[in-house]
PDB file of C-alpha atoms in Angstrom:
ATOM      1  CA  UNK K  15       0.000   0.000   0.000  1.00  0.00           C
ATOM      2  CA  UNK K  16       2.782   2.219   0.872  1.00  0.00           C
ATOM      3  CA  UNK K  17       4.239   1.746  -2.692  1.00  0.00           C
ATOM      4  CA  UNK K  18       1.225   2.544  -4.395  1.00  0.00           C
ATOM      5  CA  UNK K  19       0.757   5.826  -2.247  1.00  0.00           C
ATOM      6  CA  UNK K  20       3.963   6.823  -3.413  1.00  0.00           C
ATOM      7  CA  UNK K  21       3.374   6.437  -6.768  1.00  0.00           C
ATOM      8  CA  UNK K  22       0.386   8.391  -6.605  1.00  0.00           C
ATOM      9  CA  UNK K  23       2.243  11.152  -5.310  1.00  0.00           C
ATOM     10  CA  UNK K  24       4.869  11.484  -7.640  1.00  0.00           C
ATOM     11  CA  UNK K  25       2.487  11.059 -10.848  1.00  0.00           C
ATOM     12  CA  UNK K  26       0.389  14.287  -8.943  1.00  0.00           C
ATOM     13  CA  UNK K  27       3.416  16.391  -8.193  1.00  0.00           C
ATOM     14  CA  UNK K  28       4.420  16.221 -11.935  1.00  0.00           C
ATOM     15  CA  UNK K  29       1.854  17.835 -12.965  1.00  0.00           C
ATOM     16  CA  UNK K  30       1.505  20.164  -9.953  1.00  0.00           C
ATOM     17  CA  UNK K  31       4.976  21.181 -10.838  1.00  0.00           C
ATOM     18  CA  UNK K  32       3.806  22.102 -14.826  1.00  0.00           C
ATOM     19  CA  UNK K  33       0.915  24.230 -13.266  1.00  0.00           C
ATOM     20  CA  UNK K  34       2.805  26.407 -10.737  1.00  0.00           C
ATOM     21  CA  UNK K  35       5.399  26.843 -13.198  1.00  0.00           C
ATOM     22  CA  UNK K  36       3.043  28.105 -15.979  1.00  0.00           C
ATOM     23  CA  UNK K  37       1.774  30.031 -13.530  1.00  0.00           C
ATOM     24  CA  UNK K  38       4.978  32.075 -12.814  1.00  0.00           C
ATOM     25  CA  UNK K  39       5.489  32.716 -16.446  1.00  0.00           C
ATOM     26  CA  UNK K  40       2.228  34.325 -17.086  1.00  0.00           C
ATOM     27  CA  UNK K  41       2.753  36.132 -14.241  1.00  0.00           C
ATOM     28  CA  UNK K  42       5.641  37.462 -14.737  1.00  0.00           C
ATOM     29  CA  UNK K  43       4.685  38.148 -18.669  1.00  0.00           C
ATOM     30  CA  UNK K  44       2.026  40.349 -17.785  1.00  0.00           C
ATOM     31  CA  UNK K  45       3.191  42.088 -14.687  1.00  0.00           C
ATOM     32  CA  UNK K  46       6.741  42.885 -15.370  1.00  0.00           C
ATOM     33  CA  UNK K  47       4.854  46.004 -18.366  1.00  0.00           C
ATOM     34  CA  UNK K  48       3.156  46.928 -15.320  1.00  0.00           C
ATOM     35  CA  UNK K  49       5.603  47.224 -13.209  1.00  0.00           C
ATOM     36  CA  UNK K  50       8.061  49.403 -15.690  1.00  0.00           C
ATOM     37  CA  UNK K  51       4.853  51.624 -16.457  1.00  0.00           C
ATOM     38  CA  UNK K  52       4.762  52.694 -12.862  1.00  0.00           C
ATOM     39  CA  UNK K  53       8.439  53.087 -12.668  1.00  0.00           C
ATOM     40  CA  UNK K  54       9.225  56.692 -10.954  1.00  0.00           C
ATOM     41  CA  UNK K  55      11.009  58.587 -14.036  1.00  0.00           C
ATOM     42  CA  UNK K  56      10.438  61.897 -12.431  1.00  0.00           C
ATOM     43  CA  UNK K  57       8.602  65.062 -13.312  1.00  0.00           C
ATOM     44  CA  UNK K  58      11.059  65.823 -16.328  1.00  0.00           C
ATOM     45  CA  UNK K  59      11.520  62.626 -17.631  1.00  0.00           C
ATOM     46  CA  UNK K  60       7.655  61.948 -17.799  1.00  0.00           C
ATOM     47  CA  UNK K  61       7.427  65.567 -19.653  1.00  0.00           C
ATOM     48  CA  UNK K  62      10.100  64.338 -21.872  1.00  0.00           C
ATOM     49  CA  UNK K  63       8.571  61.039 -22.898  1.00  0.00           C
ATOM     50  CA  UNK K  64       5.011  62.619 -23.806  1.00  0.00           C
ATOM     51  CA  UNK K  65       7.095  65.792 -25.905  1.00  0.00           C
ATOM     52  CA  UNK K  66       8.837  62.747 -27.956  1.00  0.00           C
ATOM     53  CA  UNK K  67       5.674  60.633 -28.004  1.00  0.00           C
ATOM     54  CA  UNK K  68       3.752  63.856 -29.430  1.00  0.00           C
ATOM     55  CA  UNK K  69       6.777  64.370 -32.471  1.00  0.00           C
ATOM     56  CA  UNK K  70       6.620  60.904 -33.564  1.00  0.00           C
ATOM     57  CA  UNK K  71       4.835  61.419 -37.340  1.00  0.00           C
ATOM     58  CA  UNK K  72       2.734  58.597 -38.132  1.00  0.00           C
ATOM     59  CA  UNK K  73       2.757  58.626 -42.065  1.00  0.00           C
ATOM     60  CA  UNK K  74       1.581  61.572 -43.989  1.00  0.00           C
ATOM     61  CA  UNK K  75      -1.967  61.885 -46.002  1.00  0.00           C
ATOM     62  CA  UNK K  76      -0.571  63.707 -48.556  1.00  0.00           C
ATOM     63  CA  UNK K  77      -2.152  67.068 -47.928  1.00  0.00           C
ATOM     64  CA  UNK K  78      -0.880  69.585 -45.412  1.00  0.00           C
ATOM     65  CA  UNK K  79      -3.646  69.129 -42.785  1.00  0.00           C
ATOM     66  CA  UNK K  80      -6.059  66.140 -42.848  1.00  0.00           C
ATOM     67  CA  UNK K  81      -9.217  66.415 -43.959  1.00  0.00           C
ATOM     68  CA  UNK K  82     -12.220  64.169 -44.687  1.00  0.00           C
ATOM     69  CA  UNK K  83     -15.012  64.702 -46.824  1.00  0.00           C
ATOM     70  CA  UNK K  84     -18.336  63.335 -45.898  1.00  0.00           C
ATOM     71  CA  UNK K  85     -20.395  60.975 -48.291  1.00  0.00           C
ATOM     72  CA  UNK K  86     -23.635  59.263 -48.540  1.00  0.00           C
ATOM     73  CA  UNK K  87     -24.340  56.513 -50.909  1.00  0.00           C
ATOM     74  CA  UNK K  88     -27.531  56.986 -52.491  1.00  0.00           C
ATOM     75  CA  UNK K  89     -27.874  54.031 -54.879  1.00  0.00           C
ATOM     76  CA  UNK K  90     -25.510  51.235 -56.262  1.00  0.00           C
ATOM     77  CA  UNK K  91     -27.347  50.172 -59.436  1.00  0.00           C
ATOM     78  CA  UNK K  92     -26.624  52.792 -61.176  1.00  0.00           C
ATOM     79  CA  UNK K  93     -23.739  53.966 -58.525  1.00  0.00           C
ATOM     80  CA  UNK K  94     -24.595  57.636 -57.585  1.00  0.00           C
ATOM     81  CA  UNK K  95     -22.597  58.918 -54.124  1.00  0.00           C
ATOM     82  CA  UNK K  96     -23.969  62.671 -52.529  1.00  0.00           C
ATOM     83  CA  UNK K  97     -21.239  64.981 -50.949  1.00  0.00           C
ATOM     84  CA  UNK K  98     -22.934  67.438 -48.991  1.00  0.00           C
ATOM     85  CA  UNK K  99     -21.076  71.092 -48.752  1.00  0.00           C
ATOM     86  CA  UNK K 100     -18.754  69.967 -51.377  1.00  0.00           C
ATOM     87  CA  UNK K 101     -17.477  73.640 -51.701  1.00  0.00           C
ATOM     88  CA  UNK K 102     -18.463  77.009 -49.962  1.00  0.00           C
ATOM     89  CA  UNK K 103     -21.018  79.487 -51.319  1.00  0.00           C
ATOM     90  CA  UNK K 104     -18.223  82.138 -52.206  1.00  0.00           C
ATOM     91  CA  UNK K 105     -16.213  79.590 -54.255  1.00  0.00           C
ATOM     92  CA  UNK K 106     -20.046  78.587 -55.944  1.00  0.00           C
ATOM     93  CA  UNK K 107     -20.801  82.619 -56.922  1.00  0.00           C
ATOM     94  CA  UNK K 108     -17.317  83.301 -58.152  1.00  0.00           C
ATOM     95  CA  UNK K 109     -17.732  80.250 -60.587  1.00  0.00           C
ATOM     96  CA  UNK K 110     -20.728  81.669 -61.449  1.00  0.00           C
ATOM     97  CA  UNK K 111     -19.605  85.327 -62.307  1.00  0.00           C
ATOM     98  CA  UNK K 112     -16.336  83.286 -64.528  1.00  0.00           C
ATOM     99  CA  UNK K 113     -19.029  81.599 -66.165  1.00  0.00           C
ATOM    100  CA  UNK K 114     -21.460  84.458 -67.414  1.00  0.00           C
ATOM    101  CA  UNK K 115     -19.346  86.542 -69.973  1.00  0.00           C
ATOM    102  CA  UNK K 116     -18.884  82.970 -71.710  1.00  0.00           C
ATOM    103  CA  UNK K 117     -22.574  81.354 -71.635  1.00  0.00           C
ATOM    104  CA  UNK K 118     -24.108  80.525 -75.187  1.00  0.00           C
ATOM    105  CA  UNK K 119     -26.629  78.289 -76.092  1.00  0.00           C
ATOM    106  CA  UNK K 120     -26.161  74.511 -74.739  1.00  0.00           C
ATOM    107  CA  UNK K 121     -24.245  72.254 -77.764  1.00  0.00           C
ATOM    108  CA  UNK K 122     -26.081  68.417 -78.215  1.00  0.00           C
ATOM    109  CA  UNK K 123     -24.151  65.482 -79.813  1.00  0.00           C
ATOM    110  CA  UNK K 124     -26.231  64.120 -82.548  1.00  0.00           C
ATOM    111  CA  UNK K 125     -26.588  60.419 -83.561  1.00  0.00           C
ATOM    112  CA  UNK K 126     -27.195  59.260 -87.022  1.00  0.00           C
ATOM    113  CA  UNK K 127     -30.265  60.703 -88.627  1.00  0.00           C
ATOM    114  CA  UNK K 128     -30.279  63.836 -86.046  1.00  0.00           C
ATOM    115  CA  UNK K 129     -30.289  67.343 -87.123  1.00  0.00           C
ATOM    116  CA  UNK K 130     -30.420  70.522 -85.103  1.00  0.00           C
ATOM    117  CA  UNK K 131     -33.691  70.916 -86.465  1.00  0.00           C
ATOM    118  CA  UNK K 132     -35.724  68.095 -84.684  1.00  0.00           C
ATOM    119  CA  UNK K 133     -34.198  67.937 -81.541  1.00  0.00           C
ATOM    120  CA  UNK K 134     -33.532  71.460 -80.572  1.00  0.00           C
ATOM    121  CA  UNK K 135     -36.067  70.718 -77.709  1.00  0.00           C
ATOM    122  CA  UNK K 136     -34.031  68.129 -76.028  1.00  0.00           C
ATOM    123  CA  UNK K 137     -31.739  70.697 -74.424  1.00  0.00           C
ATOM    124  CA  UNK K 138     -32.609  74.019 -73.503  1.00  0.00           C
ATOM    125  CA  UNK K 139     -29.895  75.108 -71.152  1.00  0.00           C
ATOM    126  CA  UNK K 140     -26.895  77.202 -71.914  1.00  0.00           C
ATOM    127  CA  UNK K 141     -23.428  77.005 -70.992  1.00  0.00           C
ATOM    128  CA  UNK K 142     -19.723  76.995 -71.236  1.00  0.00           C
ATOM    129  CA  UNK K 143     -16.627  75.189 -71.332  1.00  0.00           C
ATOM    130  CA  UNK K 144     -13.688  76.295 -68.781  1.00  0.00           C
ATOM    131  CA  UNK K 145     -10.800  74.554 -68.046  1.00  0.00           C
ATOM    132  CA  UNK K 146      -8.524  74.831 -64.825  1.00  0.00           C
ATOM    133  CA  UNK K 147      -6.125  76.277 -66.869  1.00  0.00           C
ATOM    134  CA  UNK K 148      -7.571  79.030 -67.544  1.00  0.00           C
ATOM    135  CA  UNK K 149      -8.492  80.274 -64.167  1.00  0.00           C
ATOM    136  CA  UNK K 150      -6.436  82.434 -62.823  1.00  0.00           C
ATOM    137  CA  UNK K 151      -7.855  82.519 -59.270  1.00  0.00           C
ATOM    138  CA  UNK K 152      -6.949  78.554 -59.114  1.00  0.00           C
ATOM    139  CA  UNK K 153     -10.273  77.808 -57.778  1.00  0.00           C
ATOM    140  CA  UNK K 154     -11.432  74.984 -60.567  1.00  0.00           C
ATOM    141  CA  UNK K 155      -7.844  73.636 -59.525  1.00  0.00           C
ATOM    142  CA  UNK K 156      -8.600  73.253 -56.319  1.00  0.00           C
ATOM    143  CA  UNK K 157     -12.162  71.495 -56.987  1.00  0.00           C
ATOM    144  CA  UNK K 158     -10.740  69.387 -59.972  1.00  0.00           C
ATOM    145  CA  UNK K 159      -7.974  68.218 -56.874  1.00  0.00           C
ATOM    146  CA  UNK K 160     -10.707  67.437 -54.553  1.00  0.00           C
ATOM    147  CA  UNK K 161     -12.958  65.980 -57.182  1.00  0.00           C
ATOM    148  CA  UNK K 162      -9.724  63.459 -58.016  1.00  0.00           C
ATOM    149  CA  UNK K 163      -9.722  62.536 -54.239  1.00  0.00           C
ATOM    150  CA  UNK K 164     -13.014  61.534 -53.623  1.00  0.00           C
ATOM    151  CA  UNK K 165     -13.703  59.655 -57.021  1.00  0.00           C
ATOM    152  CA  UNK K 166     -10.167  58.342 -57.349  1.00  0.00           C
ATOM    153  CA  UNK K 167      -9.707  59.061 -60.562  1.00  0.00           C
ATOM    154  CA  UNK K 168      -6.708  61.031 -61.577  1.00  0.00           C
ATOM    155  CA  UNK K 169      -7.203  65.561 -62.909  1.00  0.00           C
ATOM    156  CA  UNK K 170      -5.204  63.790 -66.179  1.00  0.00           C
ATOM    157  CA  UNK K 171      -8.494  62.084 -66.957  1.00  0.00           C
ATOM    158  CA  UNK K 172     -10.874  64.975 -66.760  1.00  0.00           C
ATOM    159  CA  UNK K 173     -12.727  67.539 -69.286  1.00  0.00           C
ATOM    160  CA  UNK K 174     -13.105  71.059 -68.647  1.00  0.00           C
ATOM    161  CA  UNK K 175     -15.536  71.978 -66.415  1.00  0.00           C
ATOM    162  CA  UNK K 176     -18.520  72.460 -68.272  1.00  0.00           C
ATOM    163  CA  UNK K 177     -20.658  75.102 -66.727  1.00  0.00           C
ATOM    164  CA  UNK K 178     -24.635  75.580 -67.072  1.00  0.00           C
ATOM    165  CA  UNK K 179     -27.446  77.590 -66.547  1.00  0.00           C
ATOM    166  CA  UNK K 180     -31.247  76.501 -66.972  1.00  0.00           C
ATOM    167  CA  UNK K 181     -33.613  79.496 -66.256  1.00  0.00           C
ATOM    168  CA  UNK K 182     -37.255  78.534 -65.196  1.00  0.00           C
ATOM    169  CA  UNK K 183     -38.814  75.689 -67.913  1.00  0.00           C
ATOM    170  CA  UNK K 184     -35.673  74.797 -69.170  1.00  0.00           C
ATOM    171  CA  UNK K 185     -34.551  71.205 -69.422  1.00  0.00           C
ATOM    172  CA  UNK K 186     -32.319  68.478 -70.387  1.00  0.00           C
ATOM    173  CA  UNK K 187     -33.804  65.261 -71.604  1.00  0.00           C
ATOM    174  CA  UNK K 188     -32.539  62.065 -70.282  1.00  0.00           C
ATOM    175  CA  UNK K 189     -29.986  60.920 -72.276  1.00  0.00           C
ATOM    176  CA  UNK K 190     -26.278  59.385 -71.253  1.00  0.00           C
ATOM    177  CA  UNK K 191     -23.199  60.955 -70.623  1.00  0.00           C
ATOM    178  CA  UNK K 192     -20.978  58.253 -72.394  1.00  0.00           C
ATOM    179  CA  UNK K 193     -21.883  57.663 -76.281  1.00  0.00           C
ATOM    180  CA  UNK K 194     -22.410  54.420 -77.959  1.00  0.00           C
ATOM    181  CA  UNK K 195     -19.946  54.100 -80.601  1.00  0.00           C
ATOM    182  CA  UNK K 196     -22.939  51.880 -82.430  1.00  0.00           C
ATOM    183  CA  UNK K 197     -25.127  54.846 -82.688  1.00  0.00           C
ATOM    184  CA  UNK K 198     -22.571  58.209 -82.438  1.00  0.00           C
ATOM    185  CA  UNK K 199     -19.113  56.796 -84.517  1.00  0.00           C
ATOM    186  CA  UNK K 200     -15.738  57.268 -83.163  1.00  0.00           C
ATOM    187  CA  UNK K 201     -15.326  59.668 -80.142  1.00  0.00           C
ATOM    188  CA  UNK K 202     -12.657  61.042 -78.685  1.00  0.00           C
ATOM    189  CA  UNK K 203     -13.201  60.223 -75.452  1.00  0.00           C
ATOM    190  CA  UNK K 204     -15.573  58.583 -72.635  1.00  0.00           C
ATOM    191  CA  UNK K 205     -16.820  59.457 -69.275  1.00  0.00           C
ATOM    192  CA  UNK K 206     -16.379  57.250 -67.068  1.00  0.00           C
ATOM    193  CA  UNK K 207     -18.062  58.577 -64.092  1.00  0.00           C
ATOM    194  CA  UNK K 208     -19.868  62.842 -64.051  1.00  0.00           C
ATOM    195  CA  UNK K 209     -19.403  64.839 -61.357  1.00  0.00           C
ATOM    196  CA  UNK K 210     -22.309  67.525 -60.398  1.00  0.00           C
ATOM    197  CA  UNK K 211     -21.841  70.572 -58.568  1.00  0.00           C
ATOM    198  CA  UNK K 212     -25.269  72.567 -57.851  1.00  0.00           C
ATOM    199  CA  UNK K 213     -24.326  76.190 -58.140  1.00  0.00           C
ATOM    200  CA  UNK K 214     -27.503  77.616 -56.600  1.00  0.00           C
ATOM    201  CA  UNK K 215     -30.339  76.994 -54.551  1.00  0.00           C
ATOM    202  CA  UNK K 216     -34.164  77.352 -55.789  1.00  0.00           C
ATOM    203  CA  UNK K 217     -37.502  76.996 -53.718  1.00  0.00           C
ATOM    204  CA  UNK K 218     -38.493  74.013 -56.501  1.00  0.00           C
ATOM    205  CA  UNK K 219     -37.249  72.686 -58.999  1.00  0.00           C
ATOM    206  CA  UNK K 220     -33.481  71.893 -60.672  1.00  0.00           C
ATOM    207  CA  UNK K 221     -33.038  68.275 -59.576  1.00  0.00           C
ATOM    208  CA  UNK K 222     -31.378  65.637 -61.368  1.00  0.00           C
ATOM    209  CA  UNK K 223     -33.365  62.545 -61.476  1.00  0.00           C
ATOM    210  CA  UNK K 224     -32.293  59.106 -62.819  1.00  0.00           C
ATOM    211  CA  UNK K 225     -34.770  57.025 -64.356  1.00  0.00           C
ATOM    212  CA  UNK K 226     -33.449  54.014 -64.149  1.00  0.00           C
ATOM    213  CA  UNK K 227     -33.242  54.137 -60.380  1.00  0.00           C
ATOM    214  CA  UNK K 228     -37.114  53.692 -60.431  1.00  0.00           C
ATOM    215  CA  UNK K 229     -36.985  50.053 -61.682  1.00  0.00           C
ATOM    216  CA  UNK K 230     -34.612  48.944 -58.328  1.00  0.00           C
ATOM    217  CA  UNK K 231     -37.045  50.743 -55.953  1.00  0.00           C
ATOM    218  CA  UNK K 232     -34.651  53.519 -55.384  1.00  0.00           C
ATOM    219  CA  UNK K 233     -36.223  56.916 -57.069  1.00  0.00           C
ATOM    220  CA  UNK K 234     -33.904  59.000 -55.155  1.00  0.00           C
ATOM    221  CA  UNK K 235     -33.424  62.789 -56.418  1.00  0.00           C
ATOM    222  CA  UNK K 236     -29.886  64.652 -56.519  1.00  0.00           C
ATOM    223  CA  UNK K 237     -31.811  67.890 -55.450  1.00  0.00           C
ATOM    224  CA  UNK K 238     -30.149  71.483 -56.225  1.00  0.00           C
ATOM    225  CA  UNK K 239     -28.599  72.281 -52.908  1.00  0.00           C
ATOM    226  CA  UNK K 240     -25.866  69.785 -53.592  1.00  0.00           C
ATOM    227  CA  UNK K 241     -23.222  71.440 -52.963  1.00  0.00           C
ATOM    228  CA  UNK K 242     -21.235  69.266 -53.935  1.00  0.00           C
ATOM    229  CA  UNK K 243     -17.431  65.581 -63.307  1.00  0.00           C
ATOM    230  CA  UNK K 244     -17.441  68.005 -64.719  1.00  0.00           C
ATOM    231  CA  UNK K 245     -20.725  68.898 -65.625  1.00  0.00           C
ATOM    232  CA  UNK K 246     -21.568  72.166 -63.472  1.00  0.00           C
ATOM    233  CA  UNK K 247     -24.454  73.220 -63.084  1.00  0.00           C
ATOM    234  CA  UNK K 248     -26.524  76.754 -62.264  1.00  0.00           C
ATOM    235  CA  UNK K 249     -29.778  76.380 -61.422  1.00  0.00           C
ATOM    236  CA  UNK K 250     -32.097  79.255 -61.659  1.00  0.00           C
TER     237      UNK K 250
END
């Protein structure tokens, strides 16, 4: 019996032993950060650790300062994203007054069998082309930058801001801003993706509505106080 006692003994303390030891690792893992956090460095040292801690640069954004730009996604199918504020009310009147001296009757790209003649009801607006070039004031250069940044697609791959006005009953027909090679021939270029700033505010009226929204159960209006590619448009 005495033999048997002892061999139940030594097959416990074996894995007593494993237990207490694990037990001193883990506590010594997790209490020796403690115990250097709490470490007395003094009154300058601490000062010194939170001035170096403060320094430390953690990557740069790119820009000078950061700043974020708020979004709302309004529909995926087709994709359609609303900035609110996009730009101030001073930047929105100044692009207005550039835009004035230039305005002439809005231009429409005709498909085969088209003439001037029998659509000249499909657009009524008028406008003009300006590119950030030719602003002096740099303020297109600064909204082509920030219009890059939240589509992610590079100021290389952009048209000149194309800048509109639609008094009271005039209109744009629906109609796509890319053009079907199929039915328009060989074009220069493609949009990939428009970009519309609302210029001005009106009690009703100047929304942008997307038809094909309707069919997914969407039916969601870009209304004129979006503030926020390139067409541009004032509402009035």
């Amino acid at each position: 019996m005495k033999g048997k006692a002892q061999r139940s003994r030594v097959k416990l303390g074996v894995p007593l032993l494993i237990i207490v030891c694990s037990l001193f690792f883990f506590a010594g893992l997790f209490l020796s950060p403690l115990l250097f956090h709490f470490q007395d460095f003094g009154e300058v040292g601490r000062r010194r650790l939170l001035q170096e801690s403060a320094s430390k640069e953690f990557g740069k954004s790119g820009e000078p300062f950061l700043h974020s730009i708020p979004f709302q996604i309004l529909s995926w199918r087709p994709r359609i994203v609303y900035f609110p504020n996009f730009t101030t009310d001073d930047v929105c009147e100044k692009i207005i007054e550039m835009a004035k001296p230039k305005l002439e009757a809005s231009k429409l790209a005709l498909r085969e069998g088209e003439s001037a003649e029998n659509t000249k009801g499909t657009r009524t607006s008028s406008g003009a082309f300006i590119s950030a070039s030719e602003d002096k004031s740099g303020i297109l250069g600064l909204l082509e930058k920030k219009i890059a940044k939240v589509t992610m697609i590079p100021r290389s791959h952009g048209e000149a801001f194309n800048i509109l006005r639609y008094e009271v009953r005039q209109k744009y027909d629906s109609h796509y801003d890319a053009f079907d090679p199929a039915e328009y021939g060989n074009v220069q270029s493609q949009r990939i993706a428009s970009f519309l700033l609302y210029l001005s505010n009106v009690e009703a009226g100047g929304e942008t509505m997307y038809p094909f929204e309707v069919k997914y159960g969407i039916h969601q209006h870009l209304v004129d106080n979006f503030h926020g590619m390139k067409d541009v448009e004032e509402v009035n």
